[in-house]
Coordinates of C-alpha atoms (C1' of nucleotides) in Angstrom, one line a residue:
Chain U
X1 CA -225.1 -1.7 6.7
X2 CA -223.2 -2.7 9.6
X3 CA -220.8 -5.5 9.4
X4 CA -221.9 -9.0 8.5
X5 CA -223.1 -10.8 11.6
X6 CA -222.4 -14.6 13.1
X7 CA -224.5 -16.1 11.7
X8 CA -223.6 -19.0 14.2
X9 CA -225.7 -18.4 17.0
X10 CA -225.8 -15.4 20.0
X11 CA -224.0 -17.1 22.3
X12 CA -221.0 -16.2 20.2
X13 CA -221.3 -12.6 19.1
X14 CA -222.1 -12.0 23.3
X15 CA -219.9 -13.8 24.7
X16 CA -216.4 -15.2 23.9
X17 CA -215.9 -12.8 21.1
X18 CA -216.9 -9.1 22.2
X19 CA -213.3 -8.5 22.5
X20 CA -212.5 -9.0 18.2
X21 CA -215.5 -7.5 18.4
X22 CA -214.7 -4.3 19.8
X23 CA -211.6 -5.0 17.6
X24 CA -213.0 -4.7 14.8
X25 CA -215.3 -1.9 15.1
X26 CA -212.6 0.5 16.8
X27 CA -210.3 -0.6 13.9
X28 CA -213.4 0.4 10.9
X29 CA -214.2 3.7 13.1
X30 CA -210.7 4.4 12.7
X31 CA -210.1 3.9 9.4
X32 CA -213.1 6.2 8.3
X33 CA -214.2 8.6 11.0
X34 CA -210.4 9.0 12.4
X35 CA -209.3 9.2 15.8
X36 CA -210.9 11.9 16.8
X37 CA -214.2 10.4 16.2
X38 CA -213.0 7.0 18.2
X39 CA -214.7 7.2 21.4
X40 CA -215.6 3.7 23.6
X41 CA -218.7 4.7 23.9
X42 CA -218.9 4.7 19.2
X43 CA -217.1 1.5 19.5
X44 CA -220.3 -0.1 22.6
X45 CA -222.8 0.9 20.4
X46 CA -222.4 -0.4 17.0
X47 CA -221.1 -3.9 18.4
X48 CA -224.5 -3.5 20.6
X49 CA -223.6 -4.1 24.2
X50 CA -223.4 -1.3 26.7
X51 CA -221.2 1.7 26.6
X52 CA -219.5 0.2 30.5
X53 CA -218.8 -3.5 28.7
X54 CA -215.5 -2.7 27.0
X55 CA -213.8 -2.4 30.4
X56 CA -214.0 -5.9 30.4
X57 CA -211.6 -6.7 27.9
X58 CA -209.6 -3.2 28.1
X59 CA -208.5 -1.1 30.9
X60 CA -209.2 1.9 29.6
X61 CA -209.7 3.3 25.9
X62 CA -205.7 4.1 25.2
X63 CA -206.0 -0.4 25.8
X64 CA -208.3 -0.7 22.8
X65 CA -206.5 2.0 20.9
X66 CA -203.2 0.4 21.7
X67 CA -204.5 -2.7 20.8
X68 CA -206.1 -1.6 17.8
X69 CA -202.4 -0.3 16.6
X70 CA -201.0 -3.8 17.1
X71 CA -202.3 -4.8 13.3
X72 CA -200.4 -2.1 12.1
X73 CA -197.8 -2.8 13.7
X74 CA -197.8 -6.2 12.6
X75 CA -198.5 -4.8 9.0
X76 CA -196.0 -2.5 8.6
X77 CA -193.3 -6.2 9.9
X78 CA -194.7 -7.8 7.5
X79 CA -194.2 -5.7 4.6
X80 CA -190.2 -5.5 5.7
X81 CA -190.6 -9.1 5.7
X82 CA -191.6 -9.0 2.1
X83 CA -189.4 -6.3 0.8
X84 CA -186.3 -8.5 2.1
X85 CA -187.6 -12.4 0.6
X86 CA -190.0 -10.3 -2.9
X87 CA -185.6 -9.2 -4.2
X88 CA -184.0 -12.0 -3.3
X89 CA -179.6 -11.5 -2.8
X90 CA -180.1 -7.7 -3.9
X91 CA -179.9 -5.6 -0.4
X92 CA -180.0 -2.6 -2.5
X93 CA -183.0 -3.0 -3.9
X94 CA -184.5 -4.5 -0.4
X95 CA -183.5 -1.5 0.7
X96 CA -185.6 0.1 -2.0
X97 CA -188.8 -2.0 -1.8
X98 CA -188.5 -1.6 1.6
X99 CA -188.8 2.6 1.5
X100 CA -192.0 2.4 -0.9
X101 CA -193.3 -0.8 1.2
X102 CA -193.6 2.2 3.8
X103 CA -194.4 4.9 2.0
X104 CA -197.8 2.3 0.5
X105 CA -198.7 1.2 3.7
X106 CA -198.5 5.1 5.5
X107 CA -201.3 6.6 1.9
X108 CA -203.6 3.4 2.4
X109 CA -204.0 3.9 5.6
X110 CA -203.1 7.3 7.2
X111 CA -205.1 7.7 10.4
X112 CA -203.4 3.8 11.8
X113 CA -200.1 5.3 10.9
X114 CA -201.2 8.9 13.1
X115 CA -202.4 7.1 15.6
X116 CA -199.4 4.1 15.7
X117 CA -197.2 7.0 15.6
X118 CA -198.8 10.3 16.9
X119 CA -197.5 9.9 20.4
X120 CA -201.5 9.3 20.9
X121 CA -200.3 6.0 23.0
X122 CA -197.8 5.7 26.2
X123 CA -195.0 3.0 25.1
X124 CA -195.4 1.3 28.5
X125 CA -199.8 0.6 27.3
X126 CA -198.9 -0.8 23.5
X127 CA -196.8 -3.4 25.5
X128 CA -198.5 -4.3 28.0
X129 CA -201.4 -5.0 25.5
X130 CA -199.1 -6.6 22.9
X131 CA -198.2 -9.9 25.7
X132 CA -201.7 -9.7 25.9
X133 CA -203.1 -9.9 22.3
X134 CA -199.9 -12.8 22.0
X135 CA -200.6 -14.7 24.4
X136 CA -204.4 -14.6 22.8
X137 CA -203.0 -16.1 20.2
X138 CA -203.6 -12.8 18.1
X139 CA -200.1 -12.2 17.3
X140 CA -196.6 -14.1 16.9
X141 CA -194.2 -12.5 18.9
X142 CA -192.4 -10.8 16.5
X143 CA -195.5 -8.7 15.1
X144 CA -193.2 -5.7 16.1
X145 CA -190.0 -6.0 15.1
X146 CA -190.1 -4.0 11.8
X147 CA -186.9 -2.0 12.6
X148 CA -185.3 -5.8 12.8
X149 CA -186.6 -7.3 9.9
X150 CA -185.3 -3.7 7.9
X151 CA -181.6 -4.4 10.0
X152 CA -181.7 -8.0 7.9
X153 CA -181.9 -6.2 4.9
X154 CA -178.8 -3.9 5.9
X155 CA -177.1 -6.8 7.6
X156 CA -176.9 -8.1 4.2
X157 CA -175.8 -5.3 2.4
X158 CA -173.2 -4.0 5.0
X159 CA -171.9 -8.5 4.5
X160 CA -172.0 -8.8 1.2
X161 CA -169.7 -5.2 0.5
X162 CA -172.6 -3.4 -1.2
X163 CA -173.4 -1.0 1.5
X164 CA -170.8 0.8 3.3
X165 CA -168.4 -1.0 6.4
X166 CA -170.3 0.7 9.3
X167 CA -172.7 0.0 12.0
X168 CA -175.7 -1.7 11.0
X169 CA -177.1 -0.7 13.8
X170 CA -176.6 2.8 12.6
X171 CA -177.1 2.4 9.3
X172 CA -180.9 0.6 9.4
X173 CA -181.8 3.5 11.8
X174 CA -180.8 6.5 9.3
X175 CA -182.6 4.2 6.4
X176 CA -185.8 3.6 8.6
X177 CA -185.7 7.9 9.8
X178 CA -185.1 9.0 6.5
X179 CA -188.5 7.5 5.2
X180 CA -190.9 7.3 8.3
X181 CA -190.7 11.0 8.5
X182 CA -190.9 11.5 4.3
X183 CA -193.9 9.4 5.3
X184 CA -194.9 11.5 9.1
X185 CA -194.6 14.7 6.4
X186 CA -196.8 13.5 3.7
X187 CA -199.8 12.5 6.0
X188 CA -199.0 15.5 7.6
X189 CA -199.6 17.4 4.5
X190 CA -196.2 19.5 6.0
X191 CA -194.9 20.0 1.6
X192 CA -196.1 22.6 -0.1
X193 CA -196.0 20.9 -3.3
X194 CA -197.0 17.9 -2.7
X195 CA -196.5 15.3 -5.4
X196 CA -200.3 14.4 -7.2
X197 CA -201.3 10.3 -7.0
X198 CA -200.2 7.1 -6.4
X199 CA -197.9 6.8 -8.8
X200 CA -196.0 10.4 -8.6
X201 CA -195.4 9.0 -4.8
X202 CA -193.7 6.2 -5.7
X203 CA -191.5 8.1 -7.8
X204 CA -190.4 10.9 -5.2
X205 CA -190.3 7.5 -2.8
X206 CA -187.4 5.3 -5.1
X207 CA -186.1 9.3 -5.7
X208 CA -185.1 9.7 -1.8
X209 CA -184.1 6.2 -1.3
X210 CA -181.5 6.1 -4.0
X211 CA -180.6 9.7 -3.4
X212 CA -180.6 8.2 0.3
X213 CA -178.0 5.3 -1.1
X214 CA -175.9 7.9 -2.6
X215 CA -176.1 9.8 0.1
X216 CA -175.6 13.6 -0.4
X217 CA -172.1 14.8 -0.7
X218 CA -170.5 14.7 -4.2
X219 CA -168.8 11.1 -4.7
X220 CA -165.4 12.4 -6.2
Chain M
X1 CA -198.7 29.8 41.9
X2 CA -199.5 30.9 38.2
X3 CA -198.1 33.6 36.1
X4 CA -197.2 37.0 36.8
X5 CA -200.3 38.8 36.1
X6 CA -199.8 42.2 34.4
X7 CA -199.4 45.1 36.5
X8 CA -200.9 47.7 34.6
X9 CA -204.1 47.7 35.1
X10 CA -207.4 45.5 35.0
X11 CA -208.0 47.6 31.7
X12 CA -205.2 45.2 29.9
X13 CA -205.9 42.0 31.1
X14 CA -209.8 41.3 30.9
X15 CA -210.0 43.3 27.5
X16 CA -207.9 43.3 24.3
X17 CA -205.5 41.2 25.8
X18 CA -207.1 37.9 26.6
X19 CA -205.9 36.5 23.1
X20 CA -202.4 36.7 24.1
X21 CA -203.2 35.6 27.2
X22 CA -204.8 32.3 26.0
X23 CA -202.1 32.0 23.8
X24 CA -199.7 31.7 26.9
X25 CA -201.6 30.1 29.7
X26 CA -202.4 27.0 26.4
X27 CA -198.8 27.1 25.8
X28 CA -197.3 27.0 29.0
X29 CA -200.1 23.5 29.6
X30 CA -199.8 21.5 26.7
X31 CA -196.2 22.0 27.9
X32 CA -196.9 21.1 30.9
X33 CA -199.5 18.8 31.0
X34 CA -199.7 17.6 27.1
X35 CA -202.0 18.0 24.8
X36 CA -204.5 15.6 26.4
X37 CA -204.2 17.2 29.6
X38 CA -205.1 21.0 27.3
X39 CA -208.9 20.9 27.3
X40 CA -210.6 24.7 25.9
X41 CA -212.1 24.9 29.5
X42 CA -208.8 24.9 31.7
X43 CA -207.0 27.1 29.5
X44 CA -209.9 29.6 30.1
X45 CA -210.4 28.9 33.5
X46 CA -206.6 29.4 34.4
X47 CA -207.0 33.1 32.9
X48 CA -209.6 33.5 34.6
X49 CA -212.8 34.7 32.5
X50 CA -215.8 32.1 31.6
X51 CA -215.4 29.0 29.6
X52 CA -217.5 30.5 26.8
X53 CA -214.8 33.7 26.1
X54 CA -212.3 31.7 24.2
X55 CA -214.8 31.4 21.3
X56 CA -215.0 35.4 20.4
X57 CA -210.6 35.3 19.8
X58 CA -210.7 31.7 18.3
X59 CA -213.4 29.8 15.9
X60 CA -213.2 26.2 18.3
X61 CA -210.2 24.0 20.6
X62 CA -208.4 23.1 16.8
X63 CA -208.2 27.0 16.0
X64 CA -206.8 27.7 18.9
X65 CA -204.2 24.5 19.1
X66 CA -203.4 25.6 15.8
X67 CA -202.7 29.0 17.0
X68 CA -199.9 27.9 20.2
X69 CA -197.9 25.8 16.8
X70 CA -197.1 28.4 15.3
X71 CA -194.9 29.8 18.1
X72 CA -193.2 25.8 17.7
X73 CA -193.3 26.7 14.0
X74 CA -191.5 29.9 14.4
X75 CA -189.0 28.7 16.7
X76 CA -188.4 25.7 13.9
X77 CA -187.6 28.2 11.0
X78 CA -185.1 30.3 13.6
X79 CA -183.8 27.7 14.4
X80 CA -182.5 26.9 10.0
X81 CA -181.7 29.6 9.6
X82 CA -179.4 30.2 12.5
X83 CA -178.1 26.9 11.2
X84 CA -177.1 28.9 7.8
X85 CA -175.8 31.7 9.7
X86 CA -173.8 30.3 12.5
X87 CA -171.3 28.4 9.3
X88 CA -170.8 30.9 7.4
X89 CA -169.2 29.3 4.0
X90 CA -169.6 26.2 4.9
X91 CA -173.1 23.7 3.5
X92 CA -171.5 20.3 5.4
X93 CA -170.9 21.9 8.8
X94 CA -174.5 24.4 8.1
X95 CA -176.7 21.1 7.1
X96 CA -175.5 18.8 10.0
X97 CA -175.6 21.7 13.0
X98 CA -179.7 21.8 11.0
X99 CA -180.3 18.8 12.1
X100 CA -178.9 19.2 15.5
X101 CA -180.7 22.0 16.0
X102 CA -183.9 19.9 15.0
X103 CA -183.4 16.8 17.3
X104 CA -183.1 19.4 19.8
X105 CA -185.8 21.1 20.2
X106 CA -188.0 18.1 19.2
X107 CA -186.2 16.7 22.8
X108 CA -186.9 20.6 24.3
X109 CA -190.2 20.8 23.7
X110 CA -191.4 17.4 22.4
X111 CA -195.2 17.8 23.6
X112 CA -195.2 20.6 21.0
X113 CA -193.5 19.4 18.0
X114 CA -196.0 15.8 18.6
X115 CA -199.2 18.7 18.4
X116 CA -197.3 20.2 15.4
X117 CA -196.8 17.4 13.6
X118 CA -199.0 14.8 14.8
X119 CA -202.2 15.3 12.9
X120 CA -204.4 16.8 14.9
X121 CA -204.1 19.6 13.4
X122 CA -205.8 20.6 9.6
X123 CA -203.4 22.2 7.2
X124 CA -206.6 24.6 6.6
X125 CA -206.7 25.9 9.7
X126 CA -203.3 26.0 11.1
X127 CA -203.3 28.4 7.7
X128 CA -206.3 30.5 8.7
X129 CA -204.8 30.5 12.0
X130 CA -200.8 32.0 11.1
X131 CA -203.1 34.3 8.3
X132 CA -204.2 35.7 11.5
X133 CA -202.0 35.4 13.5
X134 CA -199.7 37.5 10.2
X135 CA -202.1 40.1 10.4
X136 CA -202.0 41.0 14.0
X137 CA -198.4 40.7 13.8
X138 CA -197.7 38.3 16.2
X139 CA -194.8 36.4 13.3
X140 CA -193.7 37.5 10.3
X141 CA -194.9 36.1 7.0
X142 CA -191.6 33.4 6.5
X143 CA -192.5 32.2 10.2
X144 CA -193.6 28.6 8.3
X145 CA -191.3 28.6 6.2
X146 CA -188.4 26.1 8.3
X147 CA -188.2 23.7 5.0
X148 CA -187.4 27.6 3.2
X149 CA -184.3 28.0 5.4
X150 CA -182.7 24.1 5.1
X151 CA -183.5 25.0 1.0
X152 CA -180.9 27.1 1.4
X153 CA -177.9 25.9 2.6
X154 CA -178.4 22.5 0.4
X155 CA -178.5 25.0 -2.6
X156 CA -175.1 26.5 -1.4
X157 CA -173.5 23.2 -0.9
X158 CA -174.6 22.4 -4.4
X159 CA -173.5 25.9 -6.1
X160 CA -170.3 25.1 -4.3
X161 CA -170.1 21.5 -4.9
X162 CA -170.1 20.0 -2.4
X163 CA -173.4 18.7 -2.5
X164 CA -173.8 16.4 -5.5
X165 CA -175.7 17.9 -8.7
X166 CA -179.8 16.8 -8.1
X167 CA -182.5 19.0 -7.8
X168 CA -181.6 20.9 -4.5
X169 CA -185.5 20.7 -3.4
X170 CA -185.2 17.0 -3.6
X171 CA -182.2 16.4 -1.5
X172 CA -183.6 19.1 0.8
X173 CA -186.4 16.6 1.4
X174 CA -184.3 13.7 2.1
X175 CA -182.4 16.0 4.8
X176 CA -185.4 16.9 6.1
X177 CA -187.4 13.8 6.9
X178 CA -183.9 12.0 7.3
X179 CA -183.8 14.5 10.5
X180 CA -187.8 14.8 10.8
X181 CA -188.0 10.5 10.7
X182 CA -185.5 10.3 14.0
X183 CA -187.3 13.3 16.0
X184 CA -190.4 11.4 15.4
X185 CA -188.7 7.9 16.5
X186 CA -187.5 9.6 19.1
X187 CA -190.0 11.4 20.6
X188 CA -192.3 8.1 20.4
X189 CA -190.2 6.4 22.1
X190 CA -189.3 3.8 19.5
X191 CA -186.4 2.1 20.0
X192 CA -185.8 -0.4 21.8
X193 CA -182.5 1.2 23.3
X194 CA -182.9 5.1 23.4
X195 CA -179.8 6.9 23.7
X196 CA -179.8 7.9 26.9
X197 CA -178.7 11.8 27.7
X198 CA -178.7 14.4 25.5
X199 CA -174.9 13.4 24.8
X200 CA -175.4 10.4 23.2
X201 CA -178.8 11.7 21.5
X202 CA -176.7 14.6 19.8
X203 CA -173.6 12.4 19.4
X204 CA -175.3 10.0 17.4
X205 CA -177.7 12.8 15.4
X206 CA -174.6 13.6 14.2
X207 CA -173.6 10.4 13.1
X208 CA -177.0 10.1 11.3
X209 CA -175.5 13.3 9.6
X210 CA -172.9 12.0 8.5
X211 CA -174.3 8.8 7.4
X212 CA -176.8 10.9 5.5
X213 CA -174.0 12.7 4.2
X214 CA -171.7 10.0 3.0
X215 CA -174.8 7.4 1.8
X216 CA -175.3 4.2 2.2
X217 CA -173.3 2.5 -0.7
X218 CA -170.3 1.9 -0.9
X219 CA -167.8 5.3 -1.9
X220 CA -165.5 3.0 -4.0
Chain X
dA1 C1' -217.9 44.4 21.3
dC2 C1' -217.1 41.8 24.4
dC3 C1' -218.1 38.8 28.3
dT4 C1' -221.2 35.9 31.3
dG5 C1' -224.2 31.6 32.7
dA6 C1' -227.6 29.2 31.4
dA7 C1' -227.9 24.7 28.5
dC8 C1' -227.3 20.8 25.0
dA9 C1' -225.5 16.8 23.7
dC10 C1' -221.8 14.1 24.5
dC11 C1' -217.7 12.0 26.7
dG12 C1' -214.7 8.6 29.6
dT13 C1' -214.5 5.8 34.2
dT14 C1' -217.4 3.6 37.9
dC15 C1' -219.2 0.5 40.4
dA16 C1' -224.0 -2.0 42.3
dA17 C1' -226.6 -4.8 40.5
dG18 C1' -228.4 -8.2 37.7
dT19 C1' -227.7 -13.1 34.5
Chain B
dA1 C1' -217.5 -14.6 34.6
dC2 C1' -219.3 -11.0 32.4
dC3 C1' -222.9 -7.5 31.1
dT4 C1' -226.2 -3.8 32.8
dG5 C1' -227.8 1.6 33.6
dA6 C1' -227.1 4.7 36.3
dA7 C1' -224.6 7.9 38.1
dC8 C1' -220.5 11.5 38.6
dA9 C1' -217.6 14.4 36.3
dC10 C1' -215.9 16.6 32.6
dC11 C1' -215.6 18.3 27.8
dG12 C1' -217.2 21.3 23.3
dT13 C1' -220.0 24.2 21.9
dT14 C1' -224.2 27.7 21.7
dC15 C1' -227.3 31.0 22.4
dA16 C1' -230.0 34.3 24.7
dA17 C1' -228.2 38.1 28.1
dG18 C1' -225.8 41.1 30.1
dT19 C1' -222.1 45.6 30.4

DNA sequence: ACCTGAACACCGTTCAAGT
DNA sequence: ACCTGAACACCGTTCAAGT
C-alpha cells in the first residue's frame, strides 16, 4: 500500500526526517494524481502527521510545491549534461541528444514539467526553496543550471566552426525555446494529430532538431 | 468601481445574459488577479448573483475557465492571420511578424496565456466549451486554428521557394514551437537575465526568428 | 427555465497548547 | 524544537425549494 517505512526507529520517521518524507509523499502524489489533487492536508495525511505539521518545514503550500519541482529541474540539468558527455566532440549530435532528452523527460513526467513551467510557482519562492535545499545538502549548486549546460554544447559548436558565428547565449535560447515549446505543446495536447507512441515522438523530435540546425530558409 | 452595467433593464442583466456577464467578470478577474484568485464564488459575487447560479451556464469551474480562454485562442488566431495579411507576398517577413505578434500577446496577457497552455484545462473540456460557444455565435468555427493560419504562411514560403522544401506541417511546428517556447520561458521568468522592456523583448524575438530562418549550422 | 439558500465535504493557514 | 487540535475563512458542488 503505502511507501515502505524506515525500519530504523520511530525517532527517524517522526522527528528530523519529516521534511524528506513530505517531499517524497508530495512528489508521489504529484506524479500519480496531478497538481490539482496535491493538497497539503493529503500530503500530511499520507505521512501520518497532523495537517499543521508541514508548516514547520515549509512556509506554505507554494513553498512545498517549489521544493518538489527542484528534483525536476535537477533531472533536467543532468540530462543536458549527459547529452554533452554522451557524444564527445560532436556538438551537432549533442544538441539533438539534448533535445531528445528534454522531450523524453517531458513525456515521462508531464505533471512535474507542467508544475515546473506552468506559472504556478513564483520564481522568488523557487529560489528561496532552492537556497534552503542546497544548504541542507539536497542538491548541488548547479542543479538549476540546465540552460548553462546547453550553452556549453552550443559554445563548443560555435568555437569549432560547426555552428554559425552568432552570440552563444542567443543561439542557446533559440535551441531551448524550440525544444521547450515542443515539449509544452505536446504535453498540452495542442496538436490535432499528435504523434502516437514514444518512437513517433522521438522521430518528430529529431526531425525538428535537424530542421533547427538547417533553418527554415533555403540553403542556396 | 465595478464594470458599467447594462442600462437597458434588469431583465437583460438578471436573465439571459448571465453567461456573458460571467465570462466578462471571469476574464477581468483572471487578468487583474490571476488564476489563483479566480474563484467561481467570486465571479458570481462580482456579477451579483448567488454562488450556485453559474452552474446553470457552466458544468463546473473548469468549464468556465475553458470558456474564458476561448477569447485568448481567438485573439491568437487573429494575430496569426494579421501577420499574413500585413506583409502580402513576403513569407519571410510574415513569419517574423507572426513571432513578434505571438510574443506581444504573451506579454500583454500573461495570465491568459498561462491558463491557455499551463495544463489546467483538459483538451476535451476546451473543445466541449468551444462547440457550445460556436453554437451560441460567440466565435467563428476557425477561432482555434492559429496553427493553421501559421501553416498558410509557411506553405506560401515553401511554394515560392523561399523556405526549404520540407514538409509544411513539420516546418510550421518548428516555428510554432520556437516562438511558443520563448513565450513560455519569458512568462515563467526562467531567464537569468531577462530582456528589460518591450523594445528589448521585440528585438530579442526578431533575433530568434532570424536565427530560426537561418538555422544553427554554418551556411557554407 | 432560471435562480436562491442551506448544506456538505474539503481546503490553506493560524495559534494556543502540548511533549 | 517540533507537533497537535481546534478554529477561521474560504472553496466547489449539490439539491430542494422558490419565482
